[in-house]
XYZ file of C-alpha atoms in Angstrom:
727
model
C 11.918 15.234 -37.279
C 10.047 13.207 -34.663
C 9.046 15.106 -31.529
C 10.209 12.221 -29.336
C 13.784 13.476 -29.679
C 12.882 16.376 -27.375
C 12.351 13.837 -24.619
C 16.146 13.700 -24.441
C 16.206 17.206 -22.964
C 15.368 15.916 -19.449
C 16.824 12.445 -20.025
C 20.358 13.700 -20.730
C 20.797 15.329 -17.269
C 19.221 12.224 -15.719
C 21.713 10.025 -17.564
C 24.547 12.271 -16.378
C 23.330 11.873 -12.804
C 23.113 8.080 -13.098
C 26.561 7.712 -14.667
C 28.235 10.057 -12.177
C 26.423 8.712 -9.108
C 26.993 5.033 -9.890
C 30.258 5.330 -11.782
C 32.371 4.515 -8.769
C 35.591 6.146 -7.662
C 36.826 6.531 -11.219
C 34.344 9.387 -11.643
C 35.785 11.424 -8.770
C 37.892 13.694 -10.989
C 36.085 13.118 -14.294
C 32.494 13.862 -13.335
C 32.473 17.114 -15.286
C 33.383 15.234 -18.452
C 30.005 13.530 -18.248
C 27.908 16.421 -16.972
C 29.083 19.171 -19.330
C 28.460 17.303 -22.636
C 25.030 16.099 -21.466
C 23.931 19.600 -20.459
C 25.380 21.113 -23.643
C 23.407 18.642 -25.756
C 20.273 19.416 -23.724
C 20.797 23.118 -24.436
C 21.238 22.387 -28.152
C 17.999 20.383 -28.164
C 16.290 23.268 -26.362
C 17.355 25.584 -29.181
C 15.965 23.067 -31.657
C 12.727 22.923 -29.659
C 12.548 26.730 -29.796
C 12.701 26.605 -33.582
C 10.123 23.791 -33.710
C 7.655 25.581 -31.423
C 7.995 28.834 -33.360
C 7.592 27.105 -36.727
C 5.065 24.351 -35.958
C 3.538 24.903 -32.535
C 3.492 23.250 -29.100
C 5.020 19.816 -28.653
C 3.202 17.019 -26.825
C 5.061 13.842 -25.841
C 3.247 10.980 -24.109
C 5.497 8.252 -22.743
C 3.287 5.868 -20.775
C 0.361 5.715 -18.377
C 1.658 6.136 -14.865
C -1.588 5.734 -12.862
C -4.943 4.329 -13.940
C -7.425 3.789 -11.105
C -11.065 4.116 -12.138
C -11.553 7.565 -13.644
C -8.146 8.722 -12.396
C -5.534 8.694 -15.134
C -2.063 10.175 -14.878
C 0.147 9.963 -17.944
C 3.872 10.507 -17.816
C 4.016 13.048 -20.612
C 5.657 16.303 -21.621
C 4.184 19.529 -22.961
C 6.406 22.164 -24.558
C 4.925 25.466 -25.648
C 6.323 28.989 -25.972
C 6.503 29.537 -22.206
C 8.130 26.174 -21.546
C 10.778 26.471 -24.249
C 11.974 29.874 -22.972
C 12.396 28.420 -19.487
C 14.210 25.431 -21.005
C 16.714 27.748 -22.663
C 17.344 29.522 -19.373
C 17.651 26.348 -17.296
C 19.838 24.347 -19.670
C 21.955 27.352 -20.686
C 22.728 28.545 -17.172
C 23.192 24.981 -15.948
C 25.720 24.298 -18.721
C 27.662 27.424 -17.764
C 27.520 26.441 -14.090
C 28.829 22.953 -14.923
C 31.759 24.428 -16.851
C 32.474 26.952 -14.100
C 32.214 24.296 -11.371
C 34.784 22.062 -13.063
C 37.442 24.573 -11.985
C 35.775 26.172 -8.979
C 35.180 22.818 -7.234
C 38.494 21.295 -8.308
C 40.033 19.332 -5.444
C 36.813 19.156 -3.449
C 36.350 15.914 -1.529
C 32.756 15.592 -2.727
C 33.477 16.502 -6.342
C 31.556 13.563 -7.837
C 28.623 13.983 -5.456
C 28.397 17.693 -6.315
C 28.131 17.096 -10.065
C 25.675 14.242 -9.581
C 23.342 16.376 -7.472
C 23.421 19.452 -9.732
C 22.652 17.182 -12.716
C 19.669 15.756 -10.824
C 18.703 19.284 -9.773
C 18.704 20.430 -13.407
C 16.723 17.345 -14.461
C 14.032 18.030 -11.850
C 13.661 21.682 -12.946
C 13.461 20.676 -16.611
C 10.783 18.088 -15.835
C 8.928 20.642 -13.731
C 8.588 23.108 -16.605
C 7.861 20.345 -19.158
C 5.277 18.484 -17.051
C 1.912 18.030 -18.704
C -0.021 17.422 -15.474
C -0.044 18.616 -11.899
C 1.040 15.285 -10.394
C 4.335 15.290 -12.298
C 4.818 18.969 -11.477
C 4.375 18.254 -7.771
C 6.713 15.239 -7.854
C 9.583 17.150 -9.427
C 8.780 20.173 -7.254
C 9.663 17.984 -4.259
C 12.695 16.378 -5.916
C 14.074 19.851 -6.554
C 13.574 20.669 -2.852
C 15.542 17.573 -1.841
C 18.351 18.476 -4.250
C 18.502 22.016 -2.838
C 18.864 20.510 0.646
C 21.773 18.353 -0.512
C 23.486 21.230 -2.322
C 23.113 23.785 0.489
C 24.550 21.270 2.951
C 27.431 20.381 0.615
C 29.955 21.577 3.199
C 28.343 19.412 5.848
C 31.314 19.779 8.185
C 30.079 23.332 8.844
C 27.155 23.434 11.311
C 25.896 26.637 9.686
C 25.509 24.863 6.330
C 23.535 22.037 7.937
C 21.257 24.493 9.725
C 20.768 26.493 6.515
C 19.838 23.356 4.560
C 17.393 22.291 7.255
C 15.819 25.756 7.310
C 15.465 25.833 3.530
C 13.932 22.356 3.489
C 11.414 23.062 6.269
C 10.306 26.438 4.898
C 9.844 24.957 1.435
C 7.961 22.056 2.973
C 5.390 24.555 4.281
C 4.893 25.850 0.756
C 4.769 22.304 -0.610
C 1.884 21.500 1.741
C -0.092 24.368 0.216
C 0.778 23.219 -3.285
C -0.320 19.690 -2.417
C -3.692 20.931 -1.178
C -4.037 22.950 -4.378
C -3.424 19.856 -6.528
C -5.973 17.841 -4.509
C -8.671 20.523 -4.642
C -7.957 21.031 -8.343
C -8.617 17.356 -9.061
C -11.720 17.366 -6.860
C -13.031 20.328 -8.871
C -12.027 19.488 -12.453
C -11.701 15.671 -12.126
C -8.395 15.757 -13.994
C -4.742 16.558 -13.400
C -4.028 17.642 -16.970
C -3.018 21.299 -16.820
C -4.314 22.276 -20.249
C -7.730 20.811 -19.464
C -7.790 22.606 -16.111
C -6.890 25.929 -17.731
C -9.613 25.516 -20.363
C -12.279 24.817 -17.749
C -11.098 27.397 -15.174
C -13.156 30.398 -16.444
C -16.362 28.328 -16.361
C -15.777 27.489 -12.666
C -15.335 31.093 -11.523
C -18.842 31.237 -9.984
C -18.648 27.919 -8.148
C -18.172 28.143 -4.383
C -17.336 25.788 -1.561
C -18.314 26.125 2.100
C -15.124 25.881 4.117
C -16.911 25.727 7.503
C -19.584 23.207 6.600
C -17.916 20.615 8.804
C -18.665 22.746 11.913
C -22.127 23.801 10.823
C -21.181 27.338 9.761
C -21.414 29.095 6.414
C -18.327 30.562 4.709
C -18.620 30.317 0.918
C -15.374 30.749 -0.985
C -14.839 30.572 -4.712
C -13.264 27.230 -5.507
C -11.055 28.857 -8.157
C -9.809 31.364 -5.557
C -9.107 28.526 -3.153
C -7.108 26.558 -5.732
C -5.179 29.648 -6.855
C -4.251 30.622 -3.290
C -3.126 27.092 -2.443
C -0.948 26.974 -5.548
C 0.420 30.417 -4.731
C 1.480 29.205 -1.281
C 3.776 26.732 -3.039
C 5.060 29.539 -5.265
C 5.722 31.719 -2.203
C 7.884 29.006 -0.665
C 9.934 28.163 -3.759
C 10.365 31.761 -4.939
C 11.211 33.086 -1.471
C 8.375 35.562 -1.173
C 7.190 37.188 2.028
C 6.544 35.595 4.509
C 8.389 32.391 3.440
C 11.523 34.265 2.346
C 13.687 33.485 5.368
C 15.507 30.529 3.802
C 17.033 32.344 0.805
C 19.902 34.266 2.523
C 20.952 31.132 4.377
C 21.181 29.244 1.087
C 24.415 31.202 0.525
C 26.121 28.503 2.615
C 26.157 26.446 -0.587
C 29.066 26.722 -3.029
C 28.845 29.791 -5.274
C 27.953 27.793 -8.451
C 24.972 26.369 -6.581
C 23.877 29.889 -5.673
C 24.042 30.836 -9.349
C 21.957 27.794 -10.266
C 19.326 28.285 -7.539
C 19.005 32.069 -7.803
C 19.300 32.431 -11.568
C 17.825 29.453 -13.388
C 15.994 26.943 -11.281
C 14.475 27.006 -7.848
C 13.370 30.596 -7.287
C 11.983 30.804 -10.824
C 9.682 27.827 -10.245
C 7.103 29.936 -8.399
C 6.915 32.564 -11.150
C 6.619 29.823 -13.766
C 3.790 28.175 -11.814
C 1.813 31.424 -11.550
C 2.376 32.190 -15.252
C 1.504 28.639 -16.321
C -1.746 28.684 -14.328
C -2.553 32.270 -15.344
C -6.139 31.574 -16.558
C -6.880 30.044 -13.166
C -5.518 33.087 -11.323
C -7.283 35.529 -13.628
C -10.592 33.843 -12.859
C -10.223 35.159 -9.287
C -9.635 38.867 -8.662
C -8.873 38.155 -5.007
C -6.081 35.757 -5.912
C -4.631 38.324 -8.322
C -4.725 40.981 -5.597
C -2.911 38.654 -3.176
C -0.217 37.928 -5.774
C 0.277 41.645 -6.456
C 0.440 42.597 -2.766
C 2.856 39.802 -1.891
C 5.050 40.619 -4.892
C 5.171 44.353 -4.127
C 5.904 43.719 -0.443
C 8.696 41.310 -1.302
C 10.215 43.668 -3.878
C 10.405 46.536 -1.379
C 11.335 44.477 1.651
C 14.037 42.476 -0.120
C 15.609 45.612 -1.562
C 15.632 47.367 1.814
C 17.206 44.337 3.502
C 19.945 44.297 0.869
C 20.882 47.878 1.785
C 22.270 46.908 5.206
C 24.123 43.731 4.190
C 27.910 43.620 4.017
C 28.253 40.133 2.520
C 28.096 40.385 -1.272
C 26.445 36.965 -1.617
C 23.685 37.943 0.794
C 23.232 41.219 -1.087
C 22.701 39.205 -4.248
C 20.365 36.834 -2.387
C 18.133 39.666 -1.234
C 18.427 41.105 -4.738
C 16.991 37.874 -6.107
C 14.205 38.039 -3.561
C 13.416 41.603 -4.615
C 13.562 40.866 -8.350
C 11.290 37.851 -8.009
C 8.959 40.178 -6.122
C 8.952 42.419 -9.228
C 7.881 39.461 -11.319
C 5.115 38.448 -8.912
C 4.017 42.098 -8.834
C 3.673 41.974 -12.618
C 1.825 38.644 -12.516
C -0.619 40.099 -10.004
C -1.675 42.651 -12.627
C -1.756 40.277 -15.574
C 1.547 41.377 -17.127
C 2.738 37.798 -17.537
C 4.780 38.367 -20.679
C 6.867 41.116 -19.093
C 7.254 38.992 -15.959
C 8.702 36.143 -18.029
C 10.960 38.538 -19.918
C 12.127 39.969 -16.606
C 12.721 36.423 -15.369
C 14.894 35.560 -18.377
C 16.930 38.788 -18.235
C 17.357 38.550 -14.485
C 18.382 34.888 -14.685
C 21.151 35.586 -17.190
C 22.482 38.632 -15.328
C 22.222 37.051 -11.890
C 24.144 33.977 -13.077
C 26.871 36.313 -14.391
C 26.958 38.190 -11.079
C 27.128 35.082 -8.915
C 29.870 33.466 -10.976
C 31.834 36.735 -10.985
C 31.297 36.942 -7.234
C 32.758 33.465 -6.910
C 35.977 34.671 -8.541
C 36.137 37.719 -6.302
C 35.442 35.713 -3.152
C 38.160 33.244 -4.064
C 40.595 36.123 -4.569
C 39.692 37.548 -1.174
C 39.955 34.135 0.450
C 43.382 33.491 -1.083
C 44.849 36.856 -0.061
C 47.549 36.683 2.597
C 46.681 38.327 5.864
C 48.436 41.305 7.291
C 48.450 45.053 6.702
C 51.331 44.990 4.229
C 49.796 42.241 2.109
C 46.393 43.899 2.190
C 47.911 47.145 0.970
C 49.264 45.384 -2.111
C 46.249 43.160 -2.766
C 43.377 45.296 -1.561
C 41.371 45.565 -4.764
C 40.332 42.254 -6.342
C 39.803 41.871 -10.074
C 36.114 42.427 -10.756
C 35.906 41.069 -14.288
C 32.365 41.401 -15.653
C 30.849 42.060 -12.261
C 30.469 45.883 -12.622
C 28.751 45.458 -16.007
C 26.339 42.934 -14.512
C 25.646 45.284 -11.617
C 24.974 48.164 -14.010
C 22.547 46.126 -16.079
C 20.806 44.671 -13.044
C 20.192 48.151 -11.694
C 18.970 49.458 -15.088
C 16.640 46.600 -15.947
C 13.964 47.425 -13.313
C 13.215 50.950 -14.594
C 13.333 49.806 -18.210
C 11.011 46.845 -17.814
C 8.757 48.238 -15.083
C 8.047 51.570 -16.722
C 7.540 50.329 -20.281
C 5.669 47.666 -22.201
C 2.787 45.828 -20.528
C 3.695 47.382 -17.171
C 1.880 50.450 -18.416
C -1.372 48.953 -17.131
C 0.030 49.180 -13.611
C 0.508 52.913 -13.893
C -2.332 54.069 -16.134
C -4.916 51.304 -15.961
C -5.299 51.374 -12.176
C -7.151 54.686 -11.972
C -10.151 53.448 -10.033
C -8.504 54.525 -6.787
C -6.214 57.555 -6.566
C -4.559 56.207 -3.419
C -3.844 52.873 -5.108
C -2.536 54.737 -8.118
C 0.056 56.588 -6.024
C 0.893 53.441 -4.085
C 1.775 51.632 -7.313
C 3.890 54.534 -8.497
C 5.635 54.771 -5.134
C 6.431 51.054 -5.097
C 7.875 51.210 -8.601
C 10.066 54.260 -7.977
C 11.285 53.121 -4.549
C 12.246 49.680 -5.799
C 14.207 51.196 -8.688
C 16.105 53.488 -6.305
C 16.781 50.740 -3.786
C 17.921 48.253 -6.430
C 20.509 50.620 -7.877
C 21.643 51.512 -4.342
C 22.223 48.021 -2.974
C 23.743 46.625 -6.182
C 26.484 49.260 -6.339
C 26.872 49.199 -2.591
C 27.779 45.527 -2.922
C 30.368 46.344 -5.562
C 31.912 49.035 -3.383
C 31.852 46.722 -0.379
C 34.186 44.375 -2.232
C 36.632 47.189 -2.976
C 36.412 48.788 0.458
C 34.511 46.394 2.751
C 32.043 47.981 5.131
C 32.212 47.533 8.830
C 30.857 44.190 9.886
C 31.932 42.508 6.661
C 34.284 39.607 6.224
C 37.257 41.754 5.183
C 38.826 44.664 7.042
C 38.689 48.122 5.531
C 41.952 49.041 3.837
C 42.976 52.633 3.106
C 43.865 53.295 -0.518
C 45.861 56.067 -1.988
C 44.284 58.323 -4.558
C 40.789 58.183 -3.173
C 40.345 54.430 -3.188
C 37.949 53.161 -5.840
C 40.239 53.408 -8.811
C 38.008 51.234 -10.989
C 35.321 53.953 -10.867
C 37.146 56.238 -13.302
C 35.801 58.210 -16.310
C 37.143 55.759 -18.948
C 35.708 52.757 -17.148
C 32.415 54.531 -16.582
C 32.312 55.439 -20.275
C 32.909 51.805 -21.245
C 30.257 50.684 -18.781
C 27.852 53.285 -20.136
C 28.344 52.273 -23.757
C 28.138 48.587 -22.911
C 25.056 49.181 -20.815
C 23.317 51.133 -23.579
C 24.098 48.451 -26.162
C 22.841 45.747 -23.838
C 19.728 47.787 -23.109
C 19.048 48.098 -26.830
C 19.462 44.352 -27.219
C 17.108 43.760 -24.295
C 14.470 46.101 -25.675
C 14.695 44.439 -29.095
C 14.508 41.053 -27.411
C 11.464 42.184 -25.474
C 9.580 42.851 -28.725
C 10.341 39.332 -29.940
C 9.558 37.731 -26.562
C 6.235 39.557 -26.376
C 5.205 38.321 -29.819
C 6.530 34.817 -29.116
C 4.544 34.500 -25.867
C 1.394 35.969 -27.363
C -0.177 32.508 -28.136
C 0.261 31.468 -24.509
C -1.238 34.596 -22.964
C -3.604 35.528 -25.797
C -6.595 34.746 -23.598
C -5.064 36.379 -20.550
C -6.748 39.686 -19.864
C -6.228 41.321 -16.503
C -9.334 42.956 -14.976
C -7.084 45.930 -14.158
C -5.736 46.348 -17.682
C -6.014 49.765 -19.291
C -8.645 50.298 -21.909
C -7.149 53.421 -23.466
C -3.709 53.487 -25.037
C -1.362 55.513 -22.835
C 0.458 58.509 -24.137
C 3.985 57.607 -25.255
C 5.272 60.983 -24.063
C 4.067 60.352 -20.516
C 5.731 56.930 -20.457
C 8.973 58.452 -21.747
C 8.933 61.024 -18.932
C 8.304 58.292 -16.398
C 11.120 56.185 -17.866
C 13.555 59.097 -17.673
C 12.567 59.724 -14.045
C 13.111 56.050 -13.213
C 16.550 56.027 -14.832
C 17.469 59.212 -12.955
C 16.407 57.508 -9.731
C 18.709 54.604 -10.594
C 21.589 57.063 -11.014
C 20.679 58.653 -7.675
C 20.930 55.187 -6.132
C 24.431 54.738 -7.571
C 25.569 58.099 -6.268
C 24.141 57.403 -2.804
C 25.963 54.090 -2.672
C 29.241 55.780 -3.622
C 28.676 58.699 -1.235
C 27.989 56.557 1.804
C 30.914 54.250 0.997
C 33.238 57.287 1.096
C 32.152 58.376 4.538
C 33.813 57.143 7.653
C 31.955 54.596 9.713
C 31.954 56.915 12.699
C 29.928 59.529 10.786
C 27.619 56.834 9.460
C 27.012 55.489 12.960
C 26.311 58.920 14.392
C 23.879 59.964 11.646
C 22.236 56.887 10.184
C 23.288 53.495 11.447
C 21.765 53.884 14.914
C 18.431 54.773 13.495
C 15.556 52.458 14.300
C 14.927 51.744 10.658
C 18.493 50.567 10.262
C 18.177 48.284 13.272
C 14.885 47.010 11.912
C 16.476 46.164 8.572
C 19.685 44.862 10.128
C 17.578 42.352 12.068
C 15.800 41.420 8.800
C 12.540 42.915 9.964
C 12.587 40.610 12.994
C 10.816 38.012 10.865
C 13.262 35.295 11.899
C 12.862 36.339 15.524
C 9.089 36.299 15.100
C 9.245 32.795 13.684
C 11.540 31.761 16.520
C 9.132 33.140 19.094
C 5.918 32.032 17.411
C 6.920 28.682 15.931
C 10.463 27.463 16.588
C 10.667 28.084 20.335
C 7.131 26.790 21.081
C 7.837 23.756 18.914
C 11.104 23.051 20.716
C 9.459 23.600 24.096
C 6.596 21.364 23.086
C 9.119 18.778 21.911
C 10.987 19.049 25.230
C 7.658 18.738 27.061
C 6.814 15.682 24.995
C 10.257 14.296 25.770
C 9.989 14.915 29.509
C 6.293 14.242 30.118
C 5.189 11.912 27.365
C 8.405 10.095 26.463
C 10.199 9.934 29.793
C 7.230 10.440 32.127
C 4.680 8.259 30.378
C 6.209 5.984 27.759
C 9.492 5.253 29.544
C 7.796 4.941 32.936
C 5.114 2.812 31.354
C 7.703 0.528 29.822
C 9.664 0.412 33.093
C 6.455 -0.252 35.036
C 5.551 -3.017 32.630
C 9.018 -4.455 33.133
C 8.667 -4.230 36.916
C 5.222 -5.812 36.772
C 6.576 -8.516 34.492
C 9.429 -9.244 36.908
C 7.071 -9.371 39.897
C 4.591 -11.512 37.975
C 7.414 -13.849 36.943
C 8.583 -14.047 40.564
C 5.024 -14.803 41.733
C 4.649 -17.411 39.035
C 7.960 -18.933 40.080
C 7.143 -18.940 43.783
C 3.461 -19.807 43.658
C 2.844 -21.613 40.409
C 6.275 -23.113 39.729
C 7.553 -24.008 43.192
C 4.273 -24.554 45.012
C 2.173 -25.784 42.137
C 4.171 -27.378 39.373
C 7.160 -28.546 41.437
C 4.963 -30.011 44.194
C 2.750 -31.708 41.650
C 5.743 -33.170 39.871
C 7.271 -34.313 43.171
C 3.931 -35.829 44.169
C 3.682 -37.599 40.849
C 7.235 -38.826 41.307
C 6.526 -40.201 44.767
C 3.327 -41.789 43.548
C 5.217 -43.303 40.626
C 7.835 -44.733 43.005
C 5.179 -46.186 45.294
C 3.306 -47.567 42.319
C 6.463 -49.126 40.960
C 7.285 -50.623 44.346
C 3.743 -52.054 44.639
C 3.953 -53.425 41.130
C 7.327 -54.995 41.963
C 6.147 -56.495 45.210
C 2.632 -57.545 44.231
C 2.624 -58.064 40.504
C 6.263 -58.908 39.811
C 7.285 -60.931 42.817
C 3.942 -62.431 43.762
C 2.333 -62.779 40.423
C 4.810 -63.003 37.595
C 7.721 -64.596 39.466
C 5.505 -67.235 41.077
C 3.796 -68.014 37.807
C 7.111 -68.287 35.993
C 8.531 -70.498 38.800
C 5.472 -72.713 38.681
C 5.638 -72.956 34.918
C 9.337 -73.746 35.140
C 8.743 -76.506 37.664
C 5.937 -77.961 35.528
C 8.115 -77.757 32.427
C 10.919 -79.550 34.216
C 8.622 -82.445 35.247
C 7.174 -82.677 31.746
C 10.662 -82.798 30.299
C 11.712 -85.599 32.602
C 8.572 -87.556 31.649
C 9.123 -86.987 27.943
C 12.781 -88.035 28.277
C 11.861 -91.168 30.054
C 8.816 -92.123 28.060
C 9.367 -90.777 24.597
C 13.100 -90.272 24.200
C 14.520 -93.385 25.807
C 11.800 -95.852 24.935
C 10.531 -94.649 21.565
C 13.056 -92.517 19.765
C 16.221 -94.309 20.843
C 14.860 -97.725 19.972
C 13.579 -96.494 16.555
C 16.926 -94.933 15.751
C 18.751 -98.120 16.708
C 16.513 -100.099 14.359
C 16.988 -97.693 11.471
C 20.752 -97.746 12.062
C 21.002 -101.485 11.941
C 18.972 -101.610 8.743
C 21.106 -98.920 7.105
C 24.209 -100.853 8.044
C 22.860 -104.016 6.370
C 21.899 -102.094 3.202
C 25.373 -100.616 2.942
C 27.020 -103.949 3.145
C 24.732 -105.228 0.327
C 25.541 -102.258 -1.894
C 29.227 -102.709 -1.228
C 29.000 -106.209 -2.600
C 27.076 -105.125 -5.698
C 29.205 -102.085 -6.606
C 32.073 -103.828 -8.630
C 29.647 -105.804 -10.772
C 27.571 -102.789 -11.630
C 30.658 -100.831 -12.707
C 31.750 -103.530 -15.101
C 28.281 -103.741 -16.621
C 28.245 -100.028 -17.291
C 31.672 -100.076 -18.958
C 30.610 -102.820 -21.358
C 27.500 -100.932 -22.367
C 29.575 -97.790 -22.961
C 32.144 -99.647 -25.142
C 29.358 -101.181 -27.235
C 27.722 -97.925 -28.063
C 31.029 -96.243 -28.885
C 31.854 -98.953 -31.369
C 28.420 -98.686 -32.916
C 28.750 -94.935 -33.364
C 32.208 -95.184 -34.932
C 30.995 -97.795 -37.411
C 28.048 -95.671 -38.384
C 30.239 -92.601 -38.946
C 32.718 -94.609 -41.025
C 29.894 -95.934 -43.172
C 28.411 -92.591 -43.752
C 31.720 -90.985 -44.670
C 33.194 -93.676 -46.854
């Protein structure tokens, strides 16, 4: 089979976008009939690509040369290897499910066609991002995905909060995109190519090359060029994957419809940063400083996001901060070279988070459709959870299972150079496991018995309340969780072997040399799972307490206020950036725009009016008008002089004289020539003509007779000749 068929994987969502966007009003209620088949076929082709990559190897597709200027060449081509094909399965699979789910969830929406067109374009941009063969294409579709996220978050544009959230997400991601753009530029300046595979091959050889960042001011600050490129690229990853300190946009993205949240948080946008770091792993590994920055940022985000989720009462925001924390896990793994486990974590988290968000959409719709009032709430207090508790259980179990096993072992045993760092790593791992289990089940309990400050009032229930947390249900959840865990662990073995060709040359400088003891890892894994259970019990315990007790013991604590205000990061940005920018904009408006530009324009208008008035009074009236009047008077005087002197005295007199002379000459000619010569000659000619006429009158009868005789003679001669000839 030709590899060009895999080019349909991105082209099918693009075709769905084009048909839906330009299909007219007929597509308003039938947009899903175009989007779902296209995404399903893209998913089927992704499965076929998985088989092809496993059996044959990476796929390279070159369409055409996009840019060719001197030595700069950019080809519009695709590259599909083991890493790419796993991301393709996640993106196309989750997007297909989201399309199917949205066909009912968004039914009756006024912007139904626009919604399906944008999510198709959003999926196309993410697919092209992971399949891009060069950095230019990656950056282009990185930005297209940002524009699509803006359109999707502001889908309910009649709500000011949605518009503000979309603007915030766009601006924060724009900051990261600036860093990514600088990284692409410096990468080309260093390697003289945009092709990612060429860059990754040459990256280790450039590890010792430095660049002086302060040469333009005459100072010396040498920095490794590989470190510089890696940090610039990581800034873009921080923005897209909502890592500290560019994490502030992710909770506000919950203003989008729930299917969009599932698409952004599970399959596309937030995973782009992890994919970028994993794809450029040889470049990051060539710089220990860049790896340390990735690890620190990932660990900070994992802890901070989990702690922020603890104080949220909105289930969608809990899941948003959960995504932020889980992506922090993945960055934490990438910072220590555990790229395979980071990708496995990304795939497992994407599938579970999509399940949770779509289940949350059902629950939120049930809560939104409930009638208000105490009596109605008593009968409809507990919504149907569906698969949400199972997803919560798995999401809380995955961190201890993936963090404390497999390649993560180098985090715990390989980092023995510093005892303090060793305990810090252990502390981060255990705390994040505890916090994850806590906030996930707290969100579930918040839906059953909403906490104070939530969107739903707390409703008393008979029989202790949370009837879905019963021994049979817990047993089913436990069995299902264990089976799923076994599947995940078996899948991890296959994923690790499948990704081995991609990361075969990836060796973290912090990796362990000695093989860790399996018994020690088992003890650590048991401890981590016990911590997860402690998190569940804490969530249940605090949900059972009255809010008055919680306020008196915990909720007025400074830590709670710190977390409730999201670490004051938004306030810090408001004080440090937003408020100064707005004040500067107001100052520009008042001083520069109104005070300088407007006054300048008004002054120019005033000067123009005064200059026009001066020109009218001085130049027009006194100069031009007077000159014209003077020329008119001179013309009149000149005409009068010409009339009096030239016309009357010269021309008229000459004409009169000529007329008088002509009259005398005529009289002389009449007397001398006409009367004496012409008249006499005419009289003579007349008399002679009269005599000639009389003579001809006498001769006319005789001439006529002569002619008749001649005619008769010749006729007779002709008739005789004819008779002779005939007879």
